[in-house]
Amino acid sequence: EPFELEELLRGFPLVQRSTKDRVRAVFGALRTQHEEKLEEWQREAQATAAGANPQQQKAGQWPEDEHSWFVSMRERYWREMGPRGASREALMKKLASMMPKYSLAELMAHDEWHQKHKLLLRKRHGLLESWRRERTQFLEDSTALLQEATQLAVERAETAAERLVHELTRERVNEELQVLRVAAAEQADMDAASRAAAEAQAERERAAAMEAFQAEQAAKREMVAAYKQELERREAELAAAAAARAAEQEQLRAQQAPYHKA
C-alpha cells in the first residue's frame, strides 16, 4: 500500500515536498486508524472466545464437514419454514432429528457460536471493504490534488490539501456511523432473539412446575383415600370381631342355661 502512494507521488515531480508530506501524513493516519480498528476487532474476537462457556467453546470445534452440513440444512429449513414459522428453537429441533449425534442443547450452542462467528467475520469484512474503498478514494483524490498542485500556486495547493483532509474525515465519520448502525441493528436482533428464548424457557419451567405440583396434589389425594379405605376396613374387621364375640357369648349362655335351671 505505501508503494502505491510513493509510485503516485513520483509521477508528480513538480509538486512541493511539503504537499507530498501532507499526503503521506494523511494516508499514514488513515492506515493507522484502519489498523487500530482491525486490532480492536481482534480483541473483540479474542474476548468473545475467552468469555464462552465450555459448551460454547466445544461448539466451535465441530468437524468442517459437519459444520458445513449444519449451515446448509439450517439455511434450507429457514427457507422452507419461512421467516415467521422458522423460530430458532423450531429450526434446531428439526436439525436434531437429522443429527442425532448432537443433543438439542449442543445444536443450540453451535448455532449461537455460528451466529457470533458470522457476525465477527461480517464485521471484519466490512472493515476491510471500508479500507479498500477509503484507500481507492484517497488515491483518486490525491491524484486530483497533485494534478491541481502541479498547475496552481503553492497557496492553492495547500488549500486543496486542507479540503481533502476535511472531506476524507467527513466521509470516514459517515462510514463509521453506518457501520455502528448496522452493528447496533444486528445486536438488537440477537438480543431480541435471546429474550424470546429466555421467556420461552421460563414459560416451559413454569408449566413443568405446575404439572409437578398437580401431580403431587393428586398423589396426596390418592394417599388420603387409601388411608380412609384402610381405616374403614379395620373398623369393619373390628365390628365383625365384636359381633363374633357377642355371638359366641350368646351361644355360651344358651348352652349354660339348662344347668342354671337345674
Coordinates of C-alpha atoms in Angstrom, one line a residue:
E1 CA 0.0 0.0 0.0
P2 CA 2.7 2.6 0.8
F3 CA 4.4 1.6 -2.5
E4 CA 1.2 2.6 -4.4
L5 CA 1.3 6.0 -2.8
E6 CA 5.0 6.5 -3.4
E7 CA 4.6 5.5 -7.0
L8 CA 1.8 8.0 -7.4
L9 CA 3.9 10.8 -5.8
R10 CA 6.9 10.1 -8.1
G11 CA 4.6 10.8 -11.0
F12 CA 4.3 14.5 -9.9
P13 CA 7.9 15.7 -9.6
L14 CA 6.9 19.4 -9.7
V15 CA 4.8 19.2 -6.5
Q16 CA 6.5 20.6 -3.5
R17 CA 7.8 18.2 -0.9
S18 CA 5.6 19.7 1.9
T19 CA 2.5 18.9 -0.1
K20 CA 3.6 15.4 -0.7
D21 CA 4.5 15.0 3.0
R22 CA 0.9 16.1 3.9
V23 CA -0.5 13.5 1.6
R24 CA 1.8 10.9 3.2
A25 CA 0.7 12.0 6.7
V26 CA -3.0 11.8 5.9
F27 CA -2.5 8.4 4.3
G28 CA -0.5 7.2 7.3
A29 CA -3.1 8.5 9.7
L30 CA -5.9 6.7 7.7
R31 CA -3.9 3.5 7.6
T32 CA -3.1 3.7 11.3
Q33 CA -6.8 4.1 12.1
H34 CA -7.6 1.1 9.9
E35 CA -5.0 -1.0 11.7
E36 CA -6.4 0.1 15.1
K37 CA -9.9 -1.0 14.0
L38 CA -8.5 -4.4 13.0
E39 CA -6.7 -4.7 16.3
E40 CA -9.9 -3.8 18.1
W41 CA -11.8 -6.4 16.1
Q42 CA -9.1 -8.9 17.0
R43 CA -9.5 -8.1 20.7
E44 CA -13.3 -8.4 20.4
A45 CA -12.9 -11.8 18.8
Q46 CA -10.5 -13.0 21.5
A47 CA -12.8 -11.7 24.2
T48 CA -15.7 -13.5 22.7
A49 CA -13.8 -16.7 22.6
A50 CA -12.4 -16.3 26.1
G51 CA -15.9 -15.5 27.5
A52 CA -17.5 -18.6 26.0
N53 CA -18.6 -21.3 28.4
P54 CA -17.2 -24.9 27.8
Q55 CA -20.2 -25.9 25.8
Q56 CA -19.9 -22.9 23.5
Q57 CA -16.1 -23.5 23.2
K58 CA -16.8 -27.1 22.2
A59 CA -19.5 -25.8 19.7
G60 CA -16.8 -24.0 17.7
Q61 CA -14.7 -27.2 17.4
W62 CA -17.0 -29.2 15.1
P63 CA -15.5 -31.0 12.1
E64 CA -15.7 -28.9 8.9
D65 CA -18.0 -31.3 7.1
E66 CA -20.5 -31.4 9.9
H67 CA -20.4 -27.7 10.3
S68 CA -20.9 -27.1 6.6
W69 CA -23.8 -29.6 6.6
F70 CA -25.3 -27.9 9.7
V71 CA -25.2 -24.4 8.0
S72 CA -26.6 -25.8 4.7
M73 CA -29.5 -27.6 6.4
R74 CA -30.2 -24.6 8.6
E75 CA -30.5 -22.3 5.6
R76 CA -32.6 -24.8 3.8
Y77 CA -35.1 -25.2 6.6
W78 CA -35.2 -21.5 7.2
R79 CA -36.3 -21.0 3.6
E80 CA -38.8 -23.9 3.7
M81 CA -40.4 -22.8 7.0
G82 CA -40.4 -19.1 6.2
P83 CA -39.2 -16.3 8.5
R84 CA -42.4 -16.3 10.6
G85 CA -42.5 -20.1 11.2
A86 CA -38.8 -20.6 11.5
S87 CA -38.1 -19.9 15.1
R88 CA -34.6 -20.7 16.3
E89 CA -35.9 -23.5 18.6
A90 CA -38.0 -25.0 15.8
L91 CA -35.0 -25.0 13.4
M92 CA -32.8 -26.7 16.0
K93 CA -35.4 -29.3 16.8
K94 CA -35.7 -30.1 13.1
L95 CA -31.9 -30.3 12.8
A96 CA -31.8 -32.5 15.9
S97 CA -33.9 -35.1 14.1
M98 CA -31.3 -35.1 11.3
M99 CA -28.2 -35.0 13.5
P100 CA -28.8 -37.5 16.4
K101 CA -25.1 -37.3 17.2
Y102 CA -25.8 -34.0 18.9
S103 CA -28.3 -33.0 21.6
L104 CA -30.7 -30.1 21.2
A105 CA -28.5 -28.1 23.7
E106 CA -25.4 -28.8 21.7
L107 CA -27.1 -27.7 18.5
M108 CA -28.4 -24.5 20.1
A109 CA -24.8 -23.8 21.4
H110 CA -23.3 -24.4 18.0
D111 CA -25.9 -22.2 16.3
E112 CA -25.2 -19.4 18.8
W113 CA -21.4 -19.8 18.2
H114 CA -22.1 -19.8 14.4
Q115 CA -24.1 -16.6 14.6
K116 CA -21.5 -14.8 16.7
H117 CA -18.7 -16.1 14.4
K118 CA -20.6 -14.9 11.3
L119 CA -21.2 -11.5 12.9
L120 CA -17.5 -11.2 13.6
L121 CA -16.5 -12.2 10.1
R122 CA -19.0 -9.8 8.6
K123 CA -17.6 -7.0 10.7
R124 CA -14.1 -7.8 9.7
H125 CA -15.1 -8.0 6.0
G126 CA -16.8 -4.6 6.5
L127 CA -13.6 -3.1 7.9
L128 CA -11.5 -4.4 5.0
E129 CA -14.0 -3.3 2.4
S130 CA -14.3 0.1 4.0
W131 CA -10.5 0.4 4.0
R132 CA -10.4 -0.7 0.3
R133 CA -12.9 2.0 -0.7
E134 CA -11.2 4.6 1.5
R135 CA -7.8 3.8 0.1
T136 CA -9.0 3.9 -3.5
Q137 CA -10.9 7.2 -2.9
F138 CA -7.8 8.6 -1.2
L139 CA -5.6 7.7 -4.1
E140 CA -8.1 9.2 -6.6
D141 CA -8.4 12.4 -4.6
S142 CA -4.7 12.6 -4.1
T143 CA -4.2 12.2 -7.8
A144 CA -6.6 15.1 -8.4
L145 CA -4.8 17.1 -5.7
L146 CA -1.4 16.5 -7.1
Q147 CA -2.6 17.4 -10.6
E148 CA -4.0 20.6 -9.2
A149 CA -0.8 21.3 -7.3
T150 CA 1.2 20.9 -10.4
Q151 CA -0.8 23.6 -12.2
L152 CA -1.5 26.0 -9.4
A153 CA 0.4 28.1 -6.9
V154 CA 1.6 26.7 -3.6
E155 CA -1.1 28.5 -1.7
R156 CA -4.0 27.0 -3.7
A157 CA -2.3 23.6 -3.5
E158 CA -2.2 23.8 0.4
T159 CA -5.9 24.9 0.4
A160 CA -6.8 21.8 -1.7
A161 CA -4.9 19.6 0.7
E162 CA -6.9 21.0 3.6
R163 CA -10.1 20.4 1.7
L164 CA -9.1 16.9 1.0
V165 CA -8.4 16.2 4.7
H166 CA -11.8 17.7 5.7
E167 CA -13.7 15.7 3.0
L168 CA -11.9 12.4 3.8
T169 CA -12.5 12.9 7.6
R170 CA -16.2 13.6 7.0
E171 CA -16.6 10.6 4.7
R172 CA -14.8 8.4 7.2
V173 CA -17.0 9.5 10.0
N174 CA -20.1 8.8 7.9
E175 CA -18.9 5.3 7.1
E176 CA -18.1 4.6 10.8
L177 CA -21.6 5.8 11.8
Q178 CA -23.1 3.5 9.2
V179 CA -21.0 0.5 10.5
L180 CA -22.2 1.3 14.0
R181 CA -25.8 1.5 12.9
V182 CA -25.6 -1.9 11.2
A183 CA -23.8 -3.5 14.2
A184 CA -26.4 -2.0 16.6
A185 CA -29.3 -3.3 14.5
E186 CA -27.7 -6.8 14.4
Q187 CA -27.1 -6.7 18.1
A188 CA -30.7 -5.7 18.8
D189 CA -31.9 -8.6 16.7
M190 CA -29.7 -11.0 18.7
D191 CA -30.8 -9.5 22.0
A192 CA -34.5 -9.9 20.9
A193 CA -33.9 -13.5 20.0
S194 CA -32.2 -14.2 23.3
R195 CA -35.0 -12.6 25.3
A196 CA -37.6 -14.6 23.4
A197 CA -35.7 -17.8 24.0
A198 CA -35.4 -16.9 27.7
E199 CA -39.1 -16.1 28.0
A200 CA -40.0 -19.4 26.3
Q201 CA -37.7 -21.3 28.7
A202 CA -39.2 -19.6 31.7
E203 CA -42.7 -20.5 30.4
R204 CA -41.7 -24.1 30.0
E205 CA -40.3 -24.1 33.5
R206 CA -43.5 -22.6 34.9
A207 CA -45.6 -25.2 33.1
A208 CA -43.4 -28.0 34.3
A209 CA -43.6 -26.7 37.9
M210 CA -47.4 -26.5 37.7
E211 CA -47.6 -30.0 36.3
A212 CA -45.3 -31.3 39.1
F213 CA -47.4 -29.5 41.7
Q214 CA -50.7 -31.0 40.3
A215 CA -49.1 -34.5 40.2
E216 CA -48.0 -34.1 43.8
Q217 CA -51.5 -33.0 44.9
A218 CA -53.1 -35.9 43.0
A219 CA -50.7 -38.3 44.8
K220 CA -51.6 -36.8 48.1
R221 CA -55.3 -37.2 47.4
E222 CA -54.7 -40.9 46.5
M223 CA -52.8 -41.4 49.7
V224 CA -55.6 -39.9 51.8
A225 CA -58.2 -42.0 50.0
A226 CA -56.2 -45.1 50.6
Y227 CA -55.8 -44.3 54.2
K228 CA -59.5 -43.8 54.6
Q229 CA -60.2 -47.1 53.0
E230 CA -57.7 -48.8 55.3
L231 CA -59.5 -47.2 58.4
E232 CA -62.9 -48.4 57.1
R233 CA -61.5 -51.9 56.5
R234 CA -60.0 -52.0 60.0
E235 CA -63.3 -50.7 61.6
A236 CA -65.2 -53.4 59.7
E237 CA -62.9 -56.0 60.9
L238 CA -63.2 -54.8 64.5
A239 CA -67.0 -54.7 64.2
A240 CA -67.0 -58.2 62.7
A241 CA -64.8 -59.5 65.5
A242 CA -67.0 -57.8 68.1
A243 CA -70.1 -59.4 66.6
A244 CA -68.4 -62.8 66.5
R245 CA -67.5 -62.5 70.2
A246 CA -71.1 -61.4 71.1
A247 CA -72.4 -64.4 69.2
E248 CA -70.0 -66.8 71.0
Q249 CA -71.1 -65.3 74.3
E250 CA -74.8 -65.7 73.4
Q251 CA -74.2 -69.3 72.3
L252 CA -72.3 -70.0 75.6
R253 CA -75.2 -68.6 77.7
A254 CA -77.7 -70.7 75.7
Q255 CA -75.6 -73.8 76.4
Q256 CA -75.3 -73.0 80.1
A257 CA -79.0 -72.1 80.6
P258 CA -80.2 -75.7 81.4
Y259 CA -77.6 -76.0 84.1
H260 CA -78.8 -72.8 85.7
K261 CA -82.4 -74.1 85.8
A262 CA -81.4 -77.3 87.4

